[in-house]
Coordinates of C-alpha atoms and ligand atoms in Angstrom, one line a residue:
M1 CA 38.1 30.2 45.2
N2 CA 34.9 28.9 43.6
T3 CA 34.0 25.3 43.8
P4 CA 35.6 23.5 40.9
L5 CA 32.9 23.0 38.2
V6 CA 32.2 21.4 34.9
E7 CA 29.4 22.8 32.8
F8 CA 27.5 20.3 30.6
V9 CA 26.3 22.4 27.7
G10 CA 23.7 21.4 25.1
A11 CA 25.1 22.6 21.8
G12 CA 21.7 22.2 20.0
P13 CA 21.0 20.0 17.0
G14 CA 23.5 21.4 14.5
A15 CA 22.9 24.9 13.3
E16 CA 25.4 27.3 15.0
D17 CA 22.7 29.7 16.1
L18 CA 20.7 27.2 17.9
I19 CA 22.8 27.1 21.0
T20 CA 21.4 29.0 24.0
L21 CA 22.9 32.4 25.1
R22 CA 23.9 30.8 28.4
G23 CA 25.6 28.0 26.6
L24 CA 27.4 30.4 24.3
R25 CA 28.6 32.4 27.2
A26 CA 30.0 29.3 28.9
L27 CA 31.8 28.4 25.6
E28 CA 33.3 31.9 25.3
Q29 CA 34.7 31.8 28.8
A30 CA 36.0 28.2 28.7
D31 CA 39.6 27.2 29.1
L32 CA 38.9 23.6 28.2
V33 CA 36.1 22.3 26.0
V34 CA 35.5 18.5 25.6
Y35 CA 33.1 18.1 22.7
A36 CA 31.4 15.2 21.0
G37 CA 33.1 15.5 17.6
S38 CA 30.8 13.2 15.7
L39 CA 27.7 15.2 16.3
V40 CA 28.5 18.7 17.6
N41 CA 29.0 21.3 15.0
P42 CA 32.7 22.3 15.1
G43 CA 31.6 25.8 14.2
H44 CA 30.7 26.3 17.9
L45 CA 34.4 26.1 18.8
K46 CA 35.1 29.3 16.9
R47 CA 33.4 31.1 19.8
C48 CA 36.1 29.9 22.2
K49 CA 39.0 32.0 23.4
P50 CA 42.2 31.6 21.2
D51 CA 44.0 29.8 24.1
C52 CA 41.1 27.5 24.9
E53 CA 42.0 23.9 24.6
C54 CA 39.3 21.9 22.6
R55 CA 39.4 18.1 22.7
D56 CA 37.2 15.7 20.8
S57 CA 35.7 13.1 23.2
A58 CA 35.5 10.6 20.4
A59 CA 39.2 9.9 20.9
M60 CA 38.9 9.5 24.7
N61 CA 37.4 6.9 26.9
L62 CA 35.4 7.9 30.0
G63 CA 38.4 7.8 32.3
E64 CA 40.4 10.0 30.1
Q65 CA 37.6 12.5 29.7
V66 CA 37.1 12.7 33.5
T67 CA 40.8 13.0 34.1
A68 CA 41.2 15.8 31.6
M69 CA 38.1 17.7 32.9
S70 CA 38.9 17.2 36.6
E71 CA 42.5 18.2 36.3
A72 CA 41.5 21.4 34.6
A73 CA 38.7 22.2 37.0
L74 CA 40.8 21.5 40.0
A75 CA 43.4 23.9 38.5
G76 CA 40.8 26.6 38.6
K77 CA 40.1 26.5 34.9
R78 CA 36.6 26.8 33.4
V79 CA 35.6 23.6 31.8
V80 CA 32.8 22.9 29.3
R81 CA 31.6 19.5 28.3
L82 CA 29.7 20.2 25.0
H83 CA 27.0 17.7 24.1
T84 CA 24.8 17.5 21.0
G85 CA 21.2 18.5 21.3
D86 CA 20.2 18.5 24.9
P87 CA 22.4 16.6 27.3
A88 CA 19.3 15.0 28.9
M89 CA 18.7 12.8 25.9
Y90 CA 21.1 9.9 25.5
G91 CA 23.9 12.2 26.7
A92 CA 25.5 9.7 28.9
I93 CA 26.2 12.5 31.4
N94 CA 25.3 10.6 34.6
E95 CA 28.4 8.6 34.6
Q96 CA 30.5 11.7 34.1
I97 CA 28.8 13.7 36.8
R98 CA 29.2 10.8 39.2
A99 CA 32.9 10.4 38.5
L100 CA 33.5 14.1 38.7
A101 CA 31.6 14.3 42.1
E102 CA 34.0 11.6 43.4
K103 CA 36.8 14.0 42.8
G104 CA 35.0 16.8 44.5
I105 CA 33.9 18.5 41.3
A106 CA 30.4 20.0 40.8
S107 CA 28.4 19.8 37.6
R108 CA 25.9 22.2 36.1
I109 CA 23.8 21.5 33.1
V110 CA 23.0 24.1 30.5
P111 CA 20.0 22.9 28.4
G112 CA 20.1 22.9 24.6
V113 CA 17.7 22.4 21.7
S114 CA 17.3 18.7 21.3
S115 CA 17.5 17.3 17.8
V116 CA 13.9 16.1 18.3
F117 CA 12.8 19.7 18.3
G118 CA 15.1 20.7 15.5
A119 CA 13.6 17.9 13.5
A120 CA 10.0 18.7 14.5
A121 CA 10.7 22.3 13.3
A122 CA 12.0 20.9 10.0
L123 CA 8.8 18.8 9.6
G124 CA 6.8 22.0 10.3
C125 CA 4.5 20.3 12.7
E126 CA 3.4 20.0 16.3
L127 CA 4.0 16.6 17.8
T128 CA 0.9 16.9 20.0
C129 CA -2.4 17.5 18.4
P130 CA -5.9 17.6 20.1
D131 CA -7.9 14.5 19.5
V132 CA -5.0 12.8 17.9
S133 CA -2.1 12.6 20.3
Q134 CA -1.4 14.4 23.5
S135 CA 1.8 12.6 24.3
V136 CA 5.2 12.1 22.8
V137 CA 7.4 9.2 23.5
L138 CA 11.1 9.8 23.0
T139 CA 12.7 6.4 22.7
R140 CA 15.1 4.2 20.8
T141 CA 15.6 0.7 19.6
P142 CA 18.0 -1.4 21.6
G143 CA 21.7 -1.3 20.5
R144 CA 24.6 -2.0 22.8
T145 CA 22.4 -0.5 25.4
P146 CA 19.5 -3.0 25.9
M147 CA 16.0 -1.8 26.4
P148 CA 14.5 -2.2 29.9
K149 CA 11.6 -4.7 30.0
G150 CA 8.2 -3.2 29.0
E151 CA 9.8 -0.4 27.1
N152 CA 9.3 -1.8 23.7
A153 CA 8.3 0.2 20.6
A154 CA 5.2 -1.9 20.0
A155 CA 3.9 -1.2 23.5
F156 CA 4.4 2.5 23.0
A157 CA 2.7 2.3 19.6
R158 CA -0.4 0.9 21.2
T159 CA -0.8 4.0 23.3
G160 CA -1.4 6.1 20.2
A161 CA 1.2 8.6 21.3
T162 CA 3.5 10.3 18.8
L163 CA 6.7 8.3 18.7
V164 CA 10.2 9.6 18.2
F165 CA 13.1 7.2 17.8
F166 CA 16.7 8.3 18.4
L167 CA 19.7 6.1 17.4
S168 CA 17.5 3.8 15.4
T169 CA 17.8 4.3 11.6
G170 CA 20.0 1.2 11.3
K171 CA 17.1 -0.9 12.4
I172 CA 14.2 0.9 10.9
D173 CA 13.0 -2.1 8.9
D174 CA 12.5 -4.3 11.9
L175 CA 11.2 -1.4 13.9
M176 CA 8.4 -0.6 11.4
T177 CA 7.6 -4.3 11.2
A178 CA 7.1 -4.4 14.9
L179 CA 5.0 -1.3 14.9
M180 CA 2.6 -2.7 12.4
G181 CA 2.7 -6.2 13.8
E182 CA 2.6 -6.3 17.6
G183 CA 2.2 -2.5 17.8
G184 CA -1.0 -2.7 15.8
L185 CA -0.4 0.4 13.7
S186 CA -2.2 0.5 10.4
P187 CA 0.2 0.5 7.4
D188 CA -0.9 4.0 6.4
T189 CA 0.2 5.6 9.7
P190 CA 2.3 8.6 8.8
A191 CA 6.0 8.3 9.4
A192 CA 8.9 10.7 8.7
V193 CA 12.7 10.6 9.0
V194 CA 14.7 13.8 9.4
Y195 CA 18.4 13.5 8.6
R196 CA 20.9 16.0 10.1
A197 CA 18.1 18.4 11.2
T198 CA 19.1 22.0 11.1
W199 CA 22.4 21.3 9.3
P200 CA 22.9 22.7 5.8
D201 CA 22.5 19.2 4.3
E202 CA 19.3 18.4 6.3
R203 CA 17.0 16.0 4.5
I204 CA 13.4 14.9 5.2
L205 CA 11.7 11.8 4.1
R206 CA 8.0 11.3 4.5
G207 CA 5.9 8.3 4.1
T208 CA 4.1 5.7 6.1
V209 CA 5.1 3.0 8.5
S210 CA 4.9 0.6 5.6
D211 CA 7.2 2.4 3.2
I212 CA 9.5 4.6 5.2
A213 CA 12.1 1.9 5.8
R214 CA 12.5 1.4 2.1
K215 CA 12.8 5.1 1.5
V216 CA 15.5 5.4 4.2
E217 CA 17.4 2.5 2.8
E218 CA 17.3 4.1 -0.7
A219 CA 18.4 7.4 0.6
G220 CA 21.2 5.7 2.5
F221 CA 20.9 7.9 5.6
G222 CA 23.5 7.4 8.3
R223 CA 22.8 7.4 12.0
Q224 CA 22.3 11.1 12.4
A225 CA 18.6 10.9 11.9
L226 CA 15.4 10.7 13.8
I227 CA 12.3 8.7 13.1
F228 CA 8.9 10.1 13.7
V229 CA 5.7 8.0 13.7
G230 CA 2.1 9.0 14.4
R231 CA -1.1 10.5 13.1
A232 CA 0.0 13.9 14.6
L233 CA 2.4 14.2 11.7
D234 CA -0.4 14.6 9.3
A235 CA -2.9 16.4 11.5
Q236 CA -2.1 20.0 10.7
G237 CA -2.6 20.6 7.1
G238 CA 0.0 18.0 6.4
A239 CA -2.5 15.4 5.2
S240 CA -2.1 16.5 1.6
R241 CA 1.5 15.3 1.7
L242 CA 0.3 11.8 2.0
Y243 CA -1.0 12.2 -1.5
G244 CA 2.2 13.7 -2.8
A245 CA 3.9 12.5 -5.9
D246 CA 6.1 9.9 -4.2
F247 CA 3.2 8.3 -2.3
S248 CA 1.6 5.5 -4.2
H249 CA -1.9 4.8 -3.2
G250 CA -3.9 2.1 -4.7
Y251 CA -7.3 3.7 -4.7
R252 CA -6.1 6.7 -6.7
N253 CA -4.9 4.5 -9.4
H254 CA -7.1 4.5 -12.6
L255 CA -4.5 3.2 -15.0
A256 CA -6.1 0.7 -17.4
N257 CA -3.2 -1.7 -17.2
E258 CA -3.4 -1.7 -13.4
A259 CA -7.2 -2.0 -13.2
F260 CA -8.5 -4.8 -11.0
D261 CA -11.9 -5.2 -9.3
G262 CA -12.4 -8.0 -7.1
R263 CA -11.9 -9.7 -3.8
C264 CA -8.3 -10.6 -2.8
A265 CA -7.1 -13.3 -0.4
L266 CA -3.6 -12.7 0.9
Y267 CA -1.5 -15.4 2.5
A268 CA 1.4 -14.8 4.8
F269 CA 3.7 -17.3 6.4
T270 CA 5.9 -15.0 8.5
D271 CA 5.5 -11.9 10.7
K272 CA 7.1 -9.8 8.0
G273 CA 4.8 -11.4 5.5
V274 CA 1.8 -10.3 7.5
V275 CA 3.1 -6.7 7.5
R276 CA 3.6 -6.8 3.8
A277 CA 0.1 -8.3 3.3
K278 CA -1.4 -5.5 5.4
E279 CA 0.5 -2.9 3.3
I280 CA -0.8 -4.4 0.1
A281 CA -4.4 -4.8 1.3
A282 CA -4.4 -1.2 2.5
G283 CA -2.8 0.1 -0.7
L284 CA -5.1 -1.8 -3.0
G285 CA -8.2 -0.5 -1.4
L286 CA -10.1 -3.7 -2.5
P287 CA -12.1 -6.1 -0.4
A288 CA -9.3 -8.3 1.0
V289 CA -8.9 -11.0 3.6
I290 CA -5.4 -11.7 5.1
H291 CA -4.5 -15.2 6.2
S292 CA -1.5 -16.0 8.3
T293 CA -0.1 -19.4 9.2
R294 CA 1.3 -17.8 12.4
P295 CA -0.9 -16.5 15.1
T296 CA -0.8 -12.7 15.1
G297 CA -3.6 -11.8 17.5
A298 CA -4.7 -9.1 15.1
P299 CA -8.4 -9.0 14.6
D300 CA -8.1 -8.3 10.9
V301 CA -5.9 -11.3 10.2
V302 CA -7.3 -14.8 9.9
H303 CA -5.2 -17.4 11.6
T304 CA -4.8 -20.3 9.3
P305 CA -2.4 -22.9 10.8
G306 CA -0.2 -24.9 8.4
E307 CA -2.3 -28.1 8.9
T308 CA -5.4 -26.4 7.6
F309 CA -3.9 -24.2 5.0
D310 CA -4.6 -26.4 2.0
A311 CA -8.2 -26.8 3.0
T312 CA -8.6 -23.1 3.5
L313 CA -7.0 -22.3 0.2
S314 CA -9.3 -24.8 -1.5
A315 CA -12.4 -23.3 0.1
N316 CA -11.2 -19.8 -0.8
W317 CA -10.3 -20.7 -4.4
R318 CA -13.5 -19.8 -6.1
Q319 CA -14.6 -17.2 -3.5
F320 CA -11.8 -14.8 -4.4
D321 CA -10.8 -13.2 -7.6
A322 CA -7.2 -13.1 -6.6
H323 CA -4.9 -15.0 -4.3
I324 CA -1.7 -13.2 -3.3
F325 CA 1.0 -15.3 -1.6
I326 CA 3.6 -13.3 0.3
S327 CA 6.2 -16.0 -0.2
A328 CA 8.6 -17.6 -2.5
T329 CA 7.1 -18.4 -5.8
G330 CA 7.7 -22.1 -5.2
I331 CA 5.5 -22.2 -2.2
A332 CA 2.6 -20.6 -4.1
V333 CA 3.1 -22.9 -7.1
R334 CA 3.0 -26.0 -4.9
K335 CA 0.0 -24.9 -3.0
I336 CA -2.2 -23.9 -6.0
A337 CA -1.2 -26.8 -8.3
P338 CA -4.0 -29.2 -7.3
L339 CA -6.6 -26.4 -7.8
L340 CA -5.7 -25.2 -11.2
R341 CA -8.1 -26.1 -14.0
D342 CA -8.2 -23.7 -16.9
K343 CA -6.8 -20.3 -17.8
T344 CA -10.3 -19.0 -18.6
S345 CA -11.7 -19.8 -15.2
D346 CA -8.8 -19.9 -12.7
P347 CA -8.5 -16.9 -10.5
A348 CA -5.5 -14.6 -10.6
V349 CA -2.6 -15.9 -8.5
L350 CA 0.4 -13.7 -7.5
S351 CA 3.4 -14.3 -5.4
C352 CA 5.1 -11.3 -3.8
S353 CA 8.5 -11.6 -2.1
E354 CA 8.4 -10.7 1.6
S355 CA 10.4 -7.6 0.8
G356 CA 7.9 -6.5 -1.8
S357 CA 10.6 -6.2 -4.3
H358 CA 9.1 -8.6 -6.8
V359 CA 5.5 -9.3 -7.6
V360 CA 5.1 -12.3 -9.9
G361 CA 1.9 -12.9 -11.9
L362 CA 1.5 -16.7 -11.8
T363 CA -1.8 -17.5 -13.4
S364 CA -4.6 -15.9 -15.4
G365 CA -2.5 -12.9 -16.4
H366 CA -5.1 -11.6 -18.8
L367 CA -8.7 -12.8 -18.2
G368 CA -8.1 -13.1 -14.5
G369 CA -6.3 -9.8 -14.3
A370 CA -3.1 -11.1 -12.6
N371 CA -0.8 -9.0 -14.7
R372 CA -2.8 -5.8 -13.9
L373 CA -3.0 -6.7 -10.3
A374 CA 0.8 -7.5 -10.2
R375 CA 1.6 -4.0 -11.5
R376 CA -0.7 -2.5 -9.0
V377 CA 0.7 -4.4 -6.1
A378 CA 4.2 -3.6 -7.2
R379 CA 3.2 0.1 -7.2
V380 CA 2.0 -0.3 -3.6
T381 CA 5.2 -2.1 -2.4
G382 CA 7.5 0.0 -4.5
G383 CA 8.7 -3.2 -6.1
Q384 CA 8.8 -4.6 -9.6
A385 CA 6.0 -6.5 -11.4
V386 CA 7.3 -9.7 -13.0
I387 CA 5.1 -10.3 -16.1
S388 CA 5.9 -13.3 -18.3
T389 CA 3.0 -13.6 -20.7
A390 CA 4.3 -13.7 -24.2
T391 CA 2.2 -10.9 -25.7
D392 CA 3.1 -8.5 -22.9
V393 CA 6.8 -9.4 -23.1
N394 CA 6.6 -8.5 -26.8
G395 CA 4.5 -5.3 -26.2
L396 CA 1.5 -6.7 -28.1
P397 CA -2.1 -6.2 -27.2
A398 CA -3.4 -9.6 -26.3
F399 CA -7.1 -10.1 -27.3
D400 CA -8.1 -11.7 -24.0
E401 CA -6.5 -8.8 -22.1
A402 CA -8.4 -6.3 -24.2
A403 CA -11.6 -8.2 -23.6
A404 CA -11.0 -8.3 -19.8
Q405 CA -10.2 -4.5 -19.7
E406 CA -13.4 -3.8 -21.6
H407 CA -15.5 -6.1 -19.2
A408 CA -16.3 -8.1 -22.3
R409 CA -16.8 -11.8 -22.6
I410 CA -15.1 -14.2 -25.0
L411 CA -17.6 -16.6 -26.4
N412 CA -15.2 -19.2 -27.9
T413 CA -12.3 -19.3 -25.4
D414 CA -10.7 -22.2 -27.3
A415 CA -9.6 -19.7 -30.0
I416 CA -7.7 -17.4 -27.6
R417 CA -4.5 -19.3 -28.0
S418 CA -4.4 -19.4 -31.8
L419 CA -5.4 -15.7 -32.1
N420 CA -2.7 -14.6 -29.7
A421 CA -0.2 -16.9 -31.4
A422 CA -1.1 -15.2 -34.7
L423 CA -0.4 -11.9 -33.1
L424 CA 3.0 -13.1 -31.8
S425 CA 4.0 -14.5 -35.2
G426 CA 3.3 -11.2 -36.9
E427 CA 0.3 -12.3 -39.0
P428 CA -2.3 -9.8 -40.0
I429 CA -5.6 -10.0 -38.0
A430 CA -8.9 -8.4 -39.0
F431 CA -10.9 -6.6 -36.3
C432 CA -14.7 -6.2 -36.8
G433 CA -16.4 -4.3 -34.0
P434 CA -16.8 -1.0 -32.3
R435 CA -14.3 1.6 -33.5
T436 CA -13.8 2.9 -29.9
V437 CA -12.6 -0.5 -28.8
F438 CA -10.3 -0.8 -31.7
D439 CA -8.9 2.7 -31.0
R440 CA -8.3 1.9 -27.4
H441 CA -6.4 -1.3 -27.8
F442 CA -5.3 -2.0 -31.4
A443 CA -4.7 1.3 -33.1
G444 CA -1.1 1.2 -32.1
T445 CA -0.2 -1.9 -34.1
D446 CA -0.3 -2.3 -37.9
Q447 CA -1.0 -6.0 -37.5
V448 CA -4.6 -5.6 -36.4
I449 CA -6.6 -4.2 -39.2
Y450 CA -10.0 -2.5 -38.7
T451 CA -12.5 -4.1 -41.1
D452 CA -16.1 -3.0 -41.6
S453 CA -17.8 -6.3 -41.9
P454 CA -17.0 -9.9 -41.2
E455 CA -17.8 -10.9 -44.8
A456 CA -15.0 -8.6 -46.1
V457 CA -12.3 -10.3 -44.0
T458 CA -9.4 -11.5 -46.1
A459 CA -6.9 -12.2 -43.4
R460 CA -6.6 -15.8 -42.0
H461 CA -7.5 -14.5 -38.5
A462 CA -10.2 -12.2 -37.2
V463 CA -11.7 -10.8 -34.0
L464 CA -15.5 -10.4 -34.1
W465 CA -16.5 -8.0 -31.3
D466 CA -20.3 -7.7 -31.2
A467 CA -20.1 -7.8 -35.0
E468 CA -23.1 -8.8 -37.1
G469 CA -22.5 -11.4 -39.8
T470 CA -20.1 -14.2 -40.2
V471 CA -16.5 -14.5 -41.5
P472 CA -15.6 -16.8 -44.5
E473 CA -15.3 -20.3 -43.3
E474 CA -11.5 -20.7 -43.5
V475 CA -11.0 -17.6 -41.2
Q476 CA -10.1 -18.6 -37.6
H477 CA -11.9 -16.1 -35.4
L478 CA -12.3 -15.1 -31.8
E479 CA -15.8 -14.0 -30.8
I480 CA -16.2 -11.4 -28.1
T481 CA -19.2 -9.7 -26.8
G482 CA -19.3 -6.6 -24.8
K483 CA -22.7 -7.6 -23.5
S484 CA -21.5 -9.7 -20.6
F485 CA -23.7 -8.6 -17.8
V486 CA -27.3 -9.3 -16.7
L487 CA -29.2 -6.6 -14.8
G488 CA -31.6 -8.0 -12.2
V489 CA -34.5 -5.7 -11.5
G490 CA -37.1 -5.5 -8.8
C491 CA -39.4 -2.5 -8.3
R492 CA -42.6 -1.4 -6.7
R493 CA -45.7 -1.5 -8.9
G494 CA -46.3 1.5 -11.1
V495 CA -42.8 3.1 -10.7
E496 CA -42.0 5.9 -13.1
P497 CA -40.1 4.4 -16.1
L498 CA -37.7 7.4 -16.1
E499 CA -37.0 7.0 -12.4
L500 CA -36.1 3.3 -12.8
R501 CA -33.9 4.0 -15.8
L502 CA -32.0 6.7 -14.1
I503 CA -31.4 4.5 -11.1
A504 CA -30.3 1.6 -13.3
E505 CA -27.9 3.8 -15.3
G506 CA -26.5 5.4 -12.2
H507 CA -25.9 1.9 -10.7
L508 CA -24.1 0.7 -13.9
S509 CA -22.0 3.9 -13.9
D510 CA -20.9 3.2 -10.3
L511 CA -19.6 -0.1 -11.5
G512 CA -17.8 1.4 -14.5
L513 CA -20.3 -0.1 -16.9
R514 CA -22.7 1.2 -19.6
P515 CA -26.0 -0.1 -21.0
E516 CA -24.0 -1.5 -23.9
H517 CA -22.6 -4.0 -21.5
I518 CA -26.0 -5.5 -20.6
A519 CA -27.0 -8.7 -22.3
A520 CA -30.3 -9.0 -20.6
I521 CA -32.6 -7.6 -18.0
A522 CA -34.1 -10.1 -15.6
S523 CA -37.0 -10.0 -13.2
C524 CA -39.9 -12.1 -11.7
D525 CA -42.9 -13.0 -13.8
V526 CA -45.3 -11.0 -11.5
K527 CA -43.6 -8.0 -13.1
A528 CA -44.1 -9.2 -16.7
D529 CA -46.4 -6.3 -17.4
E530 CA -44.5 -3.6 -15.4
P531 CA -44.2 -0.6 -17.8
A532 CA -41.0 0.7 -16.3
I533 CA -39.1 -2.6 -16.8
L534 CA -40.4 -3.2 -20.3
E535 CA -39.5 0.4 -21.2
L536 CA -36.0 -0.1 -19.8
G537 CA -35.5 -3.0 -22.2
E538 CA -36.8 -1.0 -25.1
K539 CA -34.7 2.0 -24.4
W540 CA -31.5 -0.1 -24.0
Q541 CA -32.5 -2.5 -26.8
V542 CA -32.0 -5.4 -24.5
P543 CA -34.2 -8.5 -24.0
V544 CA -36.1 -8.7 -20.8
E545 CA -36.5 -12.2 -19.1
F546 CA -39.1 -13.0 -16.5
H547 CA -38.8 -16.0 -14.2
A548 CA -41.4 -17.8 -12.2
A549 CA -41.4 -17.0 -8.5
A550 CA -40.9 -20.6 -7.5
R551 CA -37.8 -21.0 -9.7
L552 CA -36.4 -17.8 -8.3
D553 CA -37.0 -19.0 -4.7
A554 CA -34.8 -22.0 -5.4
V555 CA -31.7 -19.8 -6.3
P556 CA -29.3 -19.3 -3.4
V557 CA -28.8 -15.5 -3.0
P558 CA -26.6 -13.4 -0.8
T559 CA -29.4 -11.4 0.8
P560 CA -32.8 -13.2 0.9
S561 CA -35.7 -11.4 2.4
A562 CA -38.6 -13.2 4.2
K563 CA -40.8 -10.1 3.7
V564 CA -40.4 -10.3 -0.1
R565 CA -41.1 -14.0 -0.1
E566 CA -44.4 -13.4 1.8
K567 CA -45.5 -10.9 -0.9
V568 CA -44.1 -12.3 -4.1
G569 CA -43.5 -16.0 -3.4
T570 CA -39.7 -15.7 -3.6
A571 CA -37.1 -14.5 -1.1
S572 CA -35.4 -12.6 -3.8
V573 CA -36.4 -10.9 -7.1
S574 CA -33.5 -9.0 -8.6
E575 CA -30.6 -11.0 -7.2
A576 CA -32.1 -14.4 -8.0
A577 CA -33.4 -13.3 -11.5
C578 CA -30.0 -11.9 -12.3
L579 CA -28.2 -15.1 -11.3
L580 CA -30.6 -17.3 -13.1
S581 CA -30.4 -15.3 -16.4
A582 CA -26.6 -15.2 -16.1
G583 CA -26.6 -19.0 -15.8
Y584 CA -25.6 -19.2 -12.2
G585 CA -28.9 -20.3 -10.8
S586 CA -27.7 -23.6 -9.3
I587 CA -24.2 -22.6 -8.1
P588 CA -24.0 -21.8 -4.4
Q589 CA -23.0 -18.1 -4.2
P590 CA -20.3 -16.8 -1.9
T591 CA -21.7 -15.8 1.5
Ligands
SAH601 N1 21.3 14.6 23.0 C1 21.0 14.5 21.6 C2 20.8 13.0 21.2 C3 22.0 12.2 21.2 S1 21.8 10.6 20.7 C4 19.7 15.3 21.3 O1 19.1 15.8 22.2 O2 19.5 15.5 20.2 C5 22.3 10.7 19.0 C6 21.0 10.5 18.2 O3 20.4 11.8 18.1 C7 21.3 10.2 16.7 O4 21.4 8.9 16.5 C8 20.1 10.8 16.1 O5 19.0 9.9 16.2 C9 19.8 12.0 16.9 N2 20.3 13.2 16.3 C10 21.3 14.0 16.8 N3 21.4 15.1 16.1 C11 20.6 15.0 15.0 C12 20.2 15.8 13.9 N4 20.8 17.0 13.7 N5 19.3 15.4 13.1 C13 18.6 14.2 13.3 N6 18.9 13.4 14.4 C14 19.9 13.8 15.2

């Protein structure tokens, strides 16, 4: 008689035709099959002989399983233990093999297609990719089975290998946090989750380490799913998926009501907060500095211990256009309170919940752009922007918001409140200015009436936008100029006027501006007779201002040049002249 034997057969990931021929033959000949009912496709059991006994291991403990299998094997029956995927991965076969051996029963393993390969096939990609990743780590998060020391996800992430997590969807949020935190993965690292690979109801979610947890949560996937992480996922023609419809990416966002240009400071107070801050910074694609009150060791995060936080915030206050707190709103409010001055000059402040679910615009909703930035951040986190400014709540086009979107400057900021109040109370308001601006912002409301000249205004309120003339005395008006920038110019002697103009217009266009935005051109008095500069002023119909070299040299600038000073007598021509003409000559500039 043959030695009594139990065959451990890998059933494959799900689909009935993904079992091996050898495995199938073993099933067809079996007298007893013990199968993992929760994961093995019961369709496989149709291949068994009619008199084959099939038992679901879910209802049996290890002792009962071993007893059933050993009794049958010792009685000369053919026994198959059917495991999901390949038995080598989390199959818990060692303990069975050992217990059977104690009873004199041999074991043989028939490999199967592991779910990792079923899922990789579903993803349509190779897990190894030259120059990207040549290793794959098959691992899990700790559950009832703890992880041995040194085998943590973050450590694996730091190797750059492609990571595959079994048995881990329940903890995906913490897992991704760890990968981005201690694991050092950038928030845009591709991630994917495959649910019930190769089954008829298979589903795939793609995203990044920063958004995949949320997607899984929304999809409500159970445990029968695998998590994939790594650049290899995107390396073979998959990159375009990153830019698919469901992937929100800040830089691709050109919506006017989400427009924001400027430097952002982000403040985090917890590890999760740091991860959220990184996600936001990456998604916005704007210059950003992340501060954390907790040490992270990450080179791109500034450690700002609690004791020095207030001083840091105060030093940052004017250096950044936006301050984003990853915290409760209350924390942000208390921290910024001593620094707030005026809604026309305060920077934008937002608070974003650690989960990213709510992004609250706290100050400078219009002029400072906090509302626009809140919408944009919410798009990055997949959360909701909380906007409370009265005009927005009522769907009305606030005048200060229109000015901000047009890069225009309000000359009498005191009047903002009364004009917006008139808008809210339904009063008619005359608009004198460029038709294009009117069409972009006010054409949708009957309340704002296009009026040709200020003199013809009959309403009690008016907006004068680069309008020539004055309104009747009793009309309360807001004065706005689109000419809100100064262009500083320096050039070599005798430069072609056309060359200078094309460079200048190209530069403006890069910044989203036009010559109509320019209030003045500024340079050094040694250039007072430079034809190219004078002609630029004429072409654009803009005044040109020349400043003495000694005055320019006293203006602090971001990039002074000793060589220029030697030649012209000032370390900066265009930067210093620009700042001086714009009225910033004596304010120290950000370094
Ligand atoms: N031996 C199996 C793994 C058993 S552990 C194999 O090689 O696939 C159980 C885990 O495997 C599940 O938590 C899930 O992470 C994964 N899994 C099993 N079947 C799966 C499938 N069809 N699709 C996705 N994941 C699956």
